[in-house]
Amino acid sequence: VNVFFRPIDKINSVIETYPKGIAGFRRYAALLDTEPDIADRPGAFDAPTLRGDISYRDVSFGYSGERPVLKSINLDIAAGQTIAFVGPSGAGKTTLCSLLPRFYEVDSGGIIIDGLDIRDMTLASLRGQIGIVQQDVFLFGGTIRENIAYGRLDAVESEIVEAARRARLDELIASLPEGLDTIIGERGVKLSGGQKQRLAIARMFLKNPTILILDEATSALDTQTEREIQQSLAELAQGRTTLVIAHRLATIRNADRIVVVADTGIVEQGPHDELVARGGAYSRLGAASD
Ligand code: ADP
Ligand code: MG
C-alpha cells in the first residue's frame, strides 16, 4: 500500500513529527510533496483545554478545485461520544477526519470545537489536543521508551511505565532483558503488528488528548490479538470524543452513533439498532462496507 497517499497517514506523520515544531512539519510536508499552506492565521490564539464538543457546519472540501470530496457536511458530536464512520471506500471518511486537525483547510463552512472555530486556534494548541491511532504505526529505530515518549516528549519515567501498562505492553517489556531500553526496528527487536498497535496506543495514553481519531485496521491481526487491541482502544476512547473510521462490526455496534458517508455527504446517521430497523443505506451497506 502507498502509505503516504491517504491524508490520515499524513496527519499521523505530521502529528508524530509535531514535537519537532512547524519547521519539522514543513520539511516533512515538502518531502511528501504537499502544500504546507496551512499556518496560524494572524491573531490566532492558543485553544484553551478543550472539552471536545465538535460541530461541522456546512463543510465542503475537495483536494482539487474540480471535484468536491465532501459537500455541505453538517455534523454535531457531543464531548465524550464515540462516532463510527462507515461507507464505501473513497467516500471521504478519512478526509472528513483529516479536516479536524486542519491538515487540509475546508473550502467553505467551518469546524467548531467548544464554540471556537478551529481556524482561530494555533495549530500547535489544536493538534496538541488531538490524538491519532492508525493502522500504519510510525516507529523509529530507538528504544521502546523513546518510541512511547514520542507521544509526549516531556513525559517522566513513571508516566511512560503507566502508559505502557495501560496499553498492555508491560508483559512484553518485562520479557525483554533490556526492558524499556530495548532497541526496536532493523537493529533491534522486531515488533509484531499487534505490538506496534500497542505502542501507538501507549503514546496516546501518554499524550492524553481530548479528541481521538482512530483509523481502524482492515485486516492483518489474528482474532485474539484483534480482540485485545480492541479492548485497549475502547479503554483509550473512554472520556474522549472519538471519531473512528470503522471496519469492525463490534466497533460500529458499540459506537454512540454511526455516520454513513457516501457520495460526498452524510447519507444516514444514528445508533446501530435504529439504522438497522430503518432499512436504509446502513442496512444495505452490509459486506460492502469499507
Ligand atoms: P475513505 O476514507 O472513505 O475511503 P478518503 O477520504 O480516503 O475516503 O478519499 C475520498 C476521496 O478523496 C477519494 O476519491 C480519494 O481518492 C480522494 N483522496 C484522498 N486523499 C487524497 C489526496 N491526498 N489527494 C487527492 N485526492 C485524495
Ligand atoms: Mg479511509
Coordinates of C-alpha atoms in Angstrom, one line a residue, residues 94-236:
T94 CA -10.7 9.7 6.2
T95 CA -10.9 13.2 4.6
L96 CA -13.6 14.2 6.9
C97 CA -11.5 13.3 9.9
S98 CA -8.4 14.9 8.4
L99 CA -10.1 18.3 8.4
L100 CA -10.3 18.3 12.2
P101 CA -6.6 18.7 12.9
R102 CA -6.5 21.0 9.9
F103 CA -4.3 19.0 7.7
Y104 CA -6.5 20.4 4.9
E105 CA -8.4 23.6 5.1
V106 CA -12.2 23.5 4.4
D107 CA -13.2 25.2 1.2
S108 CA -16.4 26.6 2.8
G109 CA -18.2 26.2 6.1
G110 CA -16.3 25.7 9.3
I111 CA -15.4 23.3 12.1
I112 CA -16.2 24.5 15.6
I113 CA -14.9 22.9 18.8
D114 CA -16.4 24.1 22.1
G115 CA -17.8 27.1 20.3
L116 CA -14.5 28.1 18.8
D117 CA -13.6 28.0 15.1
I118 CA -10.5 25.8 14.7
R119 CA -9.1 28.3 12.2
D120 CA -8.8 30.8 15.1
M121 CA -6.7 28.5 17.1
T122 CA -2.9 28.0 16.8
L123 CA -2.2 24.7 15.1
A124 CA 0.0 23.6 18.0
S125 CA -2.8 24.1 20.6
L126 CA -5.3 22.4 18.3
R127 CA -3.2 19.4 17.3
G128 CA -1.8 19.1 20.8
Q129 CA -5.3 18.0 21.9
I130 CA -6.0 15.6 19.1
G131 CA -4.5 12.1 19.0
I132 CA -4.5 9.7 16.2
V133 CA -4.1 5.9 16.0
Q134 CA -4.0 4.3 12.7
Q135 CA -3.0 1.1 11.1
D136 CA 0.4 2.0 9.9
V137 CA 2.2 2.9 13.1
F138 CA 5.2 5.2 12.7
L139 CA 8.2 3.8 14.6
F140 CA 11.7 4.9 14.7
G141 CA 14.8 2.9 15.4
G142 CA 15.2 4.0 19.1
T143 CA 14.3 2.3 22.3
I144 CA 10.8 1.3 23.3
R145 CA 11.0 4.1 25.9
E146 CA 11.8 6.7 23.3
N147 CA 9.1 5.4 21.0
I148 CA 6.5 5.7 23.7
A149 CA 7.7 9.1 24.9
Y150 CA 7.1 10.4 21.4
G151 CA 3.5 10.7 22.5
R152 CA 4.7 13.5 24.8
L153 CA 8.3 14.4 24.9
D154 CA 8.4 15.8 28.4
A155 CA 6.9 12.6 30.0
V156 CA 8.7 11.3 33.0
E157 CA 9.6 7.6 33.6
S158 CA 6.6 6.8 35.8
E159 CA 4.3 8.2 33.1
I160 CA 5.9 6.1 30.4
V161 CA 5.6 3.0 32.5
E162 CA 2.0 3.7 33.2
A163 CA 1.2 4.3 29.6
A164 CA 2.9 1.0 28.7
R165 CA 0.8 -0.7 31.3
R166 CA -2.5 0.7 30.1
A167 CA -1.6 -0.3 26.5
R168 CA -0.7 -3.7 27.9
L169 CA 2.8 -3.5 26.7
D170 CA 4.1 -4.3 30.2
E171 CA 4.3 -8.0 29.7
L172 CA 6.4 -7.7 26.5
I173 CA 8.6 -5.2 28.2
A174 CA 9.1 -7.4 31.3
S175 CA 10.1 -10.3 29.0
L176 CA 12.9 -8.3 27.4
P177 CA 16.3 -8.3 29.1
E178 CA 16.7 -4.6 28.4
G179 CA 13.1 -3.7 29.1
L180 CA 12.2 -0.2 28.1
D181 CA 15.7 0.3 26.8
T182 CA 15.3 -2.4 24.1
I183 CA 16.1 -1.0 20.7
I184 CA 13.3 -1.7 18.2
G185 CA 13.4 -1.8 14.4
E186 CA 16.0 -3.0 12.0
R187 CA 18.9 -3.0 14.5
G188 CA 16.8 -4.3 17.4
V189 CA 13.8 -6.4 18.3
K190 CA 11.2 -6.6 15.6
L191 CA 7.7 -5.8 16.9
S192 CA 4.6 -7.7 15.7
G193 CA 1.7 -5.8 14.1
G194 CA -0.2 -6.1 17.4
Q195 CA 2.8 -4.8 19.4
K196 CA 3.1 -1.8 17.1
Q197 CA -0.5 -1.0 17.7
R198 CA 0.0 -1.2 21.4
L199 CA 2.9 1.1 21.1
A200 CA 0.7 3.6 19.3
I201 CA -1.9 3.2 22.0
A202 CA 0.7 3.8 24.7
R203 CA 1.7 7.0 23.0
M204 CA -1.8 8.2 23.1
F205 CA -2.3 7.3 26.8
L206 CA 0.7 9.5 27.3
K207 CA -0.5 12.3 25.1
N208 CA -3.9 12.1 26.7
P209 CA -5.8 14.1 24.0
T210 CA -9.3 15.3 24.4
I211 CA -10.1 14.2 20.9
L212 CA -9.1 10.9 19.4
I213 CA -9.2 9.7 15.7
L214 CA -8.9 6.0 15.1
D215 CA -8.4 4.6 11.7
E216 CA -9.2 1.0 12.2
A217 CA -7.1 -1.7 10.6
T218 CA -8.9 -3.5 7.8
S219 CA -7.2 -6.9 8.5
A220 CA -3.7 -8.0 9.4
L221 CA -4.1 -9.1 13.0
D222 CA -5.3 -12.5 14.3
T223 CA -8.6 -12.7 16.0
Q224 CA -7.2 -12.9 19.6
T225 CA -4.8 -10.0 19.1
E226 CA -7.5 -8.1 17.4
R227 CA -9.9 -8.5 20.4
E228 CA -7.2 -7.4 22.9
I229 CA -6.3 -4.4 20.8
Q230 CA -10.0 -3.6 20.5
Q231 CA -10.3 -3.7 24.3
S232 CA -7.3 -1.3 24.7
L233 CA -8.7 1.1 22.2
A234 CA -12.0 1.1 23.9
E235 CA -10.2 2.0 27.2
L236 CA -8.3 4.7 25.4

